[in-house]
Amino acid sequence: MTTRRTRIAGTGHYVPDRVVTNDELEAVMDTSDEWIRERTGIRERRFTDSETTCTDLGVAAARRALDEAGWSEKDVQFIIFATLSPDMYFPGNGVLLQSKLGLPGIGALDVRNQCTGFLYGLSAADAYIRTGMYDRILLVGSERHSVGLRMDDRGRDTAVLFGDGAGAVCVEVTDGVDGSFIIRHHLHADGRYADELCIRSPGAGTRPWLTREMVDDGSSHPYMNGREVFRNAVKRFPEVILEALESEGYTPENVDAVIPHQANQRITDAVAKRLGLPPEKVISNIEYYGNTTAASIPIALSEVVKAGTVKRGSLVCLAAFGSGFTWASSLLRY
Ligand code: ACO
C-alpha cells in the first residue's frame, strides 16, 4: 500500500419507533405546531421507550453499519463514541458499547463535543488510521435527549428541538485508488461561548455538584441562548464549509452533497443560500427527527447512502456547529 488513507466502509442508523408529533408537545407545554414548524422546520421527532439507553441506540446503529461494511464485530479494533447524553456520568458510553458488542480488551474513546462530536470523532479515527495505529475503527454518534428535556412551559425553548437516535460508521484503511477516501478536517472552538448552550449541573465546578435547588431551578436541563447560537451558526457553517472546499481548490459547485448537523431548517436554508447551492444538495431530515446532536450527521449520511443520493466517489462535505461553541467540517470522497 503506497499512501495510508481512510474511507468510510459502511454506514448505519437507528431511531426509536415512537414518533412524537408537535401536537403531542402542545398538550404538555405552551407551544404550537405552527410555531415549531415555522421557527425550526421540525414536524416530529423520535423518543425512546423507558428501557432503551443511548448506548442501546448506538449498538443498533453500529450493527447496521457493520453489516453494510461487511465487517463482523471481531473486525473492530477501536471504538469512538460521541454523545452528550451518556448513560452514566462516568464511565462513558464507549466501554458500554464495547461490552454490548462483546469486544473486551479493545480501546474505547468518548468524545464530548456535542453537535460536532461526530466530526471530531471522525478526525480522530482518520488520524489513528493514517498513522498506522489501527486499520478498522467503529465510530458512533448517539443521543437519548428525551430523558433530559424539561417537558413543561419553562423548557419549551429547548424541548421542542431535540430527538433521540443514533448513527454509526465503519472507518477503514485504504490506498484510495478507487476514489473513495477522507480528504481533510477542519476543527474549531471558542470556549468564550461555553455558557450560551450547556447543561450546568451536575458538574464538579460547584460544591456540592448537585442539589435539590439545581434540579428545581432548571440547571440540570439544557440552557440555550437560541438567538446567540443562531447568529453564530449561520456565520460558522458557511465559513467552515468554504474553508474545507477552498483548501482543496474546490468551489461549492463541485460538491455533490453538503450534510450539515441538523439544528434548525432556517440555519440549513441560510447555509444553502450563502453557498449558492440548490436545496437538494444540502441534506435535511430535521423535519422527521429534530436535532439529534452527535447522531444527526451519521443518521443523515446513512440515509443518503441508502437512498443512493451519495454514491462511491461523491464529493461530500460534512459540517457542524454547536455547544462550546465548536464548529467543524470533514471533506471526503464517499
Ligand atoms: N413555542 C412557542 N413559543 C416559544 C417557544 C416554543 N417552543 N420557545 C420560545 N418561544 C417564544 C419565546 O419565549 C419568545 O417569546 P417573546 O417574544 O414573547 O419573548 C418568542 O417565542 C421568540 O423567541 P426567540 O428565541 O426569539 O425565537 P427564535 O426565532 O430565535 O427561534 C430557536 C428560537 C428556534 C431556538 C432559534 O433561536 C434557534 O434555532 N437557535 C439555534 C438552535 C441551535 O442551532 N442549536 C444548536 C444545536 S444545540 C445542540 O445540538 C446541543
mmCIF file of N, CA, C and O and ligand atoms in Angstrom, residues 29-32 35-36 39-40 84 114-115 145 155-162 197 224-231 233 237 261-264 266-267 291-294 321-323, ligand 1:
data_model
loop_
_atom_site.group_PDB
_atom_site.id
_atom_site.type_symbol
_atom_site.label_atom_id
_atom_site.label_comp_id
_atom_site.label_asym_id
_atom_site.label_seq_id
_atom_site.Cartn_x
_atom_site.Cartn_y
_atom_site.Cartn_z
ATOM 1 N N MET A 29 -47.064 21.569 26.968
ATOM 2 C CA MET A 29 -46.392 22.868 27.175
ATOM 3 C C MET A 29 -47.013 23.907 26.254
ATOM 4 O O MET A 29 -47.710 23.572 25.297
ATOM 5 N N ASP A 30 -46.727 25.179 26.586
ATOM 6 C CA ASP A 30 -47.316 26.280 25.835
ATOM 7 C C ASP A 30 -46.548 26.487 24.527
ATOM 8 O O ASP A 30 -45.647 27.333 24.439
ATOM 9 N N THR A 31 -46.892 25.674 23.538
ATOM 10 C CA THR A 31 -46.272 25.804 22.220
ATOM 11 C C THR A 31 -47.305 25.434 21.171
ATOM 12 O O THR A 31 -48.458 25.172 21.506
ATOM 13 N N SER A 32 -46.924 25.453 19.908
ATOM 14 C CA SER A 32 -47.876 25.070 18.864
ATOM 15 C C SER A 32 -47.120 24.463 17.692
ATOM 16 O O SER A 32 -45.944 24.763 17.459
ATOM 17 N N TRP A 35 -45.782 27.232 15.477
ATOM 18 C CA TRP A 35 -44.562 27.902 15.953
ATOM 19 C C TRP A 35 -43.353 27.013 15.684
ATOM 20 O O TRP A 35 -42.345 27.466 15.154
ATOM 21 N N ILE A 36 -43.479 25.738 16.021
ATOM 22 C CA ILE A 36 -42.321 24.840 15.883
ATOM 23 C C ILE A 36 -41.934 24.694 14.412
ATOM 24 O O ILE A 36 -40.752 24.789 14.057
ATOM 25 N N ARG A 39 -40.452 28.130 13.003
ATOM 26 C CA ARG A 39 -39.148 28.557 13.547
ATOM 27 C C ARG A 39 -38.044 27.544 13.348
ATOM 28 O O ARG A 39 -36.876 27.900 13.379
ATOM 29 N N THR A 40 -38.435 26.236 13.169
ATOM 30 C CA THR A 40 -37.387 25.206 13.149
ATOM 31 C C THR A 40 -37.478 24.229 11.976
ATOM 32 O O THR A 40 -36.496 23.547 11.682
ATOM 33 N N LEU A 84 -23.762 13.596 24.025
ATOM 34 C CA LEU A 84 -23.897 14.492 25.181
ATOM 35 C C LEU A 84 -24.915 13.938 26.166
ATOM 36 O O LEU A 84 -25.195 14.562 27.186
ATOM 37 N N GLN A 114 -20.469 17.474 21.670
ATOM 38 C CA GLN A 114 -21.876 17.750 21.397
ATOM 39 C C GLN A 114 -22.165 17.696 19.885
ATOM 40 O O GLN A 114 -21.914 16.703 19.264
ATOM 41 N N CYS A 115 -22.625 18.787 19.297
ATOM 42 C CA CYS A 115 -23.067 18.754 17.883
ATOM 43 C C CYS A 115 -21.936 18.437 16.921
ATOM 44 O O CYS A 115 -22.169 17.906 15.837
ATOM 45 N N HIS A 145 -31.998 12.228 24.071
ATOM 46 C CA HIS A 145 -32.317 13.538 24.637
ATOM 47 C C HIS A 145 -33.596 13.524 25.467
ATOM 48 O O HIS A 145 -33.765 14.334 26.370
ATOM 49 N N GLY A 155 -39.437 24.694 29.811
ATOM 50 C CA GLY A 155 -38.464 24.020 28.943
ATOM 51 C C GLY A 155 -38.784 24.129 27.466
ATOM 52 O O GLY A 155 -38.063 23.569 26.632
ATOM 53 N N ARG A 156 -39.816 24.881 27.112
ATOM 54 C CA ARG A 156 -40.317 24.823 25.731
ATOM 55 C C ARG A 156 -39.305 25.309 24.689
ATOM 56 O O ARG A 156 -39.340 24.863 23.540
ATOM 57 N N ASP A 157 -38.419 26.238 25.091
ATOM 58 C CA ASP A 157 -37.483 26.771 24.086
ATOM 59 C C ASP A 157 -36.447 25.740 23.640
ATOM 60 O O ASP A 157 -35.853 25.876 22.564
ATOM 61 N N THR A 158 -36.220 24.696 24.442
ATOM 62 C CA THR A 158 -35.294 23.639 24.009
ATOM 63 C C THR A 158 -36.014 22.300 23.765
ATOM 64 O O THR A 158 -35.641 21.567 22.853
ATOM 65 N N ALA A 159 -37.057 22.010 24.557
ATOM 66 C CA ALA A 159 -37.689 20.677 24.476
ATOM 67 C C ALA A 159 -38.242 20.379 23.090
ATOM 68 O O ALA A 159 -38.240 19.217 22.661
ATOM 69 N N VAL A 160 -38.691 21.396 22.371
ATOM 70 C CA VAL A 160 -39.303 21.143 21.056
ATOM 71 C C VAL A 160 -38.254 20.829 19.983
ATOM 72 O O VAL A 160 -38.609 20.385 18.888
ATOM 73 N N LEU A 161 -36.990 21.083 20.299
ATOM 74 C CA LEU A 161 -35.951 20.984 19.258
ATOM 75 C C LEU A 161 -35.346 19.591 19.112
ATOM 76 O O LEU A 161 -34.880 19.237 18.036
ATOM 77 N N PHE A 162 -35.305 18.836 20.215
ATOM 78 C CA PHE A 162 -34.423 17.664 20.242
ATOM 79 C C PHE A 162 -35.149 16.324 20.120
ATOM 80 O O PHE A 162 -36.296 16.189 20.540
ATOM 81 N N LEU A 197 -24.800 27.608 25.664
ATOM 82 C CA LEU A 197 -25.518 26.375 25.312
ATOM 83 C C LEU A 197 -24.911 25.252 26.142
ATOM 84 O O LEU A 197 -23.820 24.770 25.836
ATOM 85 N N MET A 224 -30.128 27.226 26.587
ATOM 86 C CA MET A 224 -29.637 27.702 25.284
ATOM 87 C C MET A 224 -30.046 29.144 25.059
ATOM 88 O O MET A 224 -31.213 29.496 25.205
ATOM 89 N N ASN A 225 -29.058 29.961 24.715
ATOM 90 C CA ASN A 225 -29.336 31.309 24.237
ATOM 91 C C ASN A 225 -29.550 31.167 22.725
ATOM 92 O O ASN A 225 -28.611 31.255 21.936
ATOM 93 N N GLY A 226 -30.801 30.882 22.351
ATOM 94 C CA GLY A 226 -31.128 30.488 20.972
ATOM 95 C C GLY A 226 -30.681 31.506 19.946
ATOM 96 O O GLY A 226 -30.138 31.143 18.892
ATOM 97 N N ARG A 227 -30.872 32.789 20.244
ATOM 98 C CA ARG A 227 -30.522 33.809 19.244
ATOM 99 C C ARG A 227 -29.020 33.892 19.024
ATOM 100 O O ARG A 227 -28.558 34.075 17.902
ATOM 101 N N GLU A 228 -28.251 33.760 20.120
ATOM 102 C CA GLU A 228 -26.786 33.815 20.011
ATOM 103 C C GLU A 228 -26.270 32.586 19.240
ATOM 104 O O GLU A 228 -25.377 32.706 18.399
ATOM 105 N N VAL A 229 -26.865 31.441 19.540
ATOM 106 C CA VAL A 229 -26.469 30.222 18.825
ATOM 107 C C VAL A 229 -26.783 30.379 17.341
ATOM 108 O O VAL A 229 -25.947 30.100 16.468
ATOM 109 N N PHE A 230 -27.975 30.845 17.057
ATOM 110 C CA PHE A 230 -28.412 31.014 15.666
ATOM 111 C C PHE A 230 -27.471 31.967 14.918
ATOM 112 O O PHE A 230 -27.002 31.668 13.810
ATOM 113 N N ARG A 231 -27.188 33.105 15.538
ATOM 114 C CA ARG A 231 -26.342 34.145 14.927
ATOM 115 C C ARG A 231 -24.952 33.584 14.570
ATOM 116 O O ARG A 231 -24.433 33.823 13.486
ATOM 117 N N ALA A 233 -24.192 30.303 14.312
ATOM 118 C CA ALA A 233 -24.310 29.130 13.425
ATOM 119 C C ALA A 233 -24.370 29.554 11.959
ATOM 120 O O ALA A 233 -23.681 28.970 11.118
ATOM 121 N N PHE A 237 -21.154 27.936 9.917
ATOM 122 C CA PHE A 237 -21.397 26.826 8.974
ATOM 123 C C PHE A 237 -20.804 27.139 7.586
ATOM 124 O O PHE A 237 -19.966 26.371 7.093
ATOM 125 N N HIS A 261 -24.989 19.360 10.284
ATOM 126 C CA HIS A 261 -25.671 18.989 11.523
ATOM 127 C C HIS A 261 -27.059 19.610 11.491
ATOM 128 O O HIS A 261 -27.219 20.775 11.128
ATOM 129 N N GLN A 262 -28.061 18.825 11.883
ATOM 130 C CA GLN A 262 -29.455 19.261 11.761
ATOM 131 C C GLN A 262 -29.881 20.016 13.024
ATOM 132 O O GLN A 262 -30.341 19.410 13.993
ATOM 133 N N ALA A 263 -29.695 21.339 13.012
ATOM 134 C CA ALA A 263 -30.027 22.146 14.191
ATOM 135 C C ALA A 263 -31.336 22.884 14.007
ATOM 136 O O ALA A 263 -32.122 23.026 14.952
ATOM 137 N N ASN A 264 -31.559 23.393 12.798
ATOM 138 C CA ASN A 264 -32.742 24.198 12.529
ATOM 139 C C ASN A 264 -32.832 24.356 11.015
ATOM 140 O O ASN A 264 -31.831 24.678 10.371
ATOM 141 N N ARG A 266 -34.043 26.633 9.328
ATOM 142 C CA ARG A 266 -33.702 28.009 8.912
ATOM 143 C C ARG A 266 -32.185 28.182 8.817
ATOM 144 O O ARG A 266 -31.695 28.932 7.966
ATOM 145 N N ILE A 267 -31.448 27.498 9.681
ATOM 146 C CA ILE A 267 -29.981 27.564 9.600
ATOM 147 C C ILE A 267 -29.526 26.852 8.319
ATOM 148 O O ILE A 267 -28.709 27.379 7.549
ATOM 149 N N ASN A 291 -33.395 17.723 16.287
ATOM 150 C CA ASN A 291 -31.944 17.804 16.446
ATOM 151 C C ASN A 291 -31.479 16.609 17.282
ATOM 152 O O ASN A 291 -31.826 16.504 18.458
ATOM 153 N N THR A 292 -30.710 15.731 16.663
ATOM 154 C CA THR A 292 -30.189 14.559 17.393
ATOM 155 C C THR A 292 -28.690 14.721 17.682
ATOM 156 O O THR A 292 -27.976 13.727 17.888
ATOM 157 N N THR A 293 -28.212 15.959 17.696
ATOM 158 C CA THR A 293 -26.860 16.325 18.135
ATOM 159 C C THR A 293 -25.772 15.425 17.507
ATOM 160 O O THR A 293 -25.611 15.452 16.302
ATOM 161 N N ALA A 294 -25.055 14.638 18.309
ATOM 162 C CA ALA A 294 -23.927 13.863 17.758
ATOM 163 C C ALA A 294 -24.385 12.831 16.737
ATOM 164 O O ALA A 294 -23.581 12.317 15.951
ATOM 165 N N PHE A 321 -22.027 22.746 13.795
ATOM 166 C CA PHE A 321 -21.809 23.855 14.723
ATOM 167 C C PHE A 321 -22.637 23.561 15.974
ATOM 168 O O PHE A 321 -23.762 23.073 15.866
ATOM 169 N N GLY A 322 -22.096 23.888 17.141
ATOM 170 C CA GLY A 322 -22.911 23.687 18.339
ATOM 171 C C GLY A 322 -22.201 24.071 19.616
ATOM 172 O O GLY A 322 -21.247 24.866 19.605
ATOM 173 N N SER A 323 -22.666 23.483 20.693
ATOM 174 C CA SER A 323 -22.223 23.819 22.043
ATOM 175 C C SER A 323 -20.705 23.860 22.143
ATOM 176 O O SER A 323 -20.002 23.043 21.564
HETATM 177 N N1 ACO B 1 -43.262 27.613 21.455
HETATM 178 C C1 ACO B 1 -43.810 28.834 21.384
HETATM 179 N N2 ACO B 1 -43.132 29.956 21.667
HETATM 180 C C2 ACO B 1 -41.840 29.822 22.023
HETATM 181 C C3 ACO B 1 -41.218 28.577 22.138
HETATM 182 C C4 ACO B 1 -41.981 27.439 21.834
HETATM 183 N N3 ACO B 1 -41.482 26.186 21.887
HETATM 184 N N4 ACO B 1 -39.950 28.761 22.503
HETATM 185 C C5 ACO B 1 -39.766 30.085 22.643
HETATM 186 N N5 ACO B 1 -40.923 30.727 22.359
HETATM 187 C C6 ACO B 1 -41.200 32.160 22.375
HETATM 188 C C7 ACO B 1 -40.168 32.948 23.136
HETATM 189 O O1 ACO B 1 -40.486 32.936 24.509
HETATM 190 C C8 ACO B 1 -40.309 34.313 22.521
HETATM 191 O O2 ACO B 1 -41.444 34.955 23.092
HETATM 192 P P1 ACO B 1 -41.384 36.557 23.370
HETATM 193 O O3 ACO B 1 -41.172 37.181 22.032
HETATM 194 O O4 ACO B 1 -42.716 36.800 23.982
HETATM 195 O O5 ACO B 1 -40.221 36.741 24.295
HETATM 196 C C9 ACO B 1 -40.664 34.018 21.065
HETATM 197 O O6 ACO B 1 -41.112 32.655 21.031
HETATM 198 C C10 ACO B 1 -39.486 34.167 20.130
HETATM 199 O O7 ACO B 1 -38.372 33.526 20.707
HETATM 200 P P2 ACO B 1 -36.965 33.571 20.004
HETATM 201 O O8 ACO B 1 -35.973 32.862 20.870
HETATM 202 O O9 ACO B 1 -36.661 34.941 19.544
HETATM 203 O O10 ACO B 1 -37.273 32.703 18.711
HETATM 204 P P3 ACO B 1 -36.302 32.407 17.519
HETATM 205 O O11 ACO B 1 -36.940 32.847 16.272
HETATM 206 O O12 ACO B 1 -34.913 32.868 17.805
HETATM 207 O O13 ACO B 1 -36.295 30.822 17.474
HETATM 208 C C11 ACO B 1 -34.921 28.981 18.152
HETATM 209 C C12 ACO B 1 -35.842 30.110 18.612
HETATM 210 C C13 ACO B 1 -35.711 28.045 17.255
HETATM 211 C C14 ACO B 1 -34.430 28.208 19.350
HETATM 212 C C15 ACO B 1 -33.744 29.590 17.364
HETATM 213 O O14 ACO B 1 -33.159 30.631 18.095
HETATM 214 C C16 ACO B 1 -32.677 28.572 17.030
HETATM 215 O O15 ACO B 1 -32.877 27.672 16.254
HETATM 216 N N6 ACO B 1 -31.493 28.740 17.565
HETATM 217 C C17 ACO B 1 -30.388 27.844 17.251
HETATM 218 C C18 ACO B 1 -30.606 26.483 17.806
HETATM 219 C C19 ACO B 1 -29.375 25.661 17.521
HETATM 220 O O16 ACO B 1 -28.776 25.733 16.466
HETATM 221 N N7 ACO B 1 -28.919 24.905 18.456
HETATM 222 C C20 ACO B 1 -27.632 24.282 18.218
HETATM 223 C C21 ACO B 1 -27.666 22.955 18.425
HETATM 224 S S1 ACO B 1 -27.885 22.593 20.079
HETATM 225 C C22 ACO B 1 -27.165 21.077 20.308
HETATM 226 O O17 ACO B 1 -27.249 20.282 19.444
HETATM 227 C C23 ACO B 1 -26.603 20.796 21.642
#
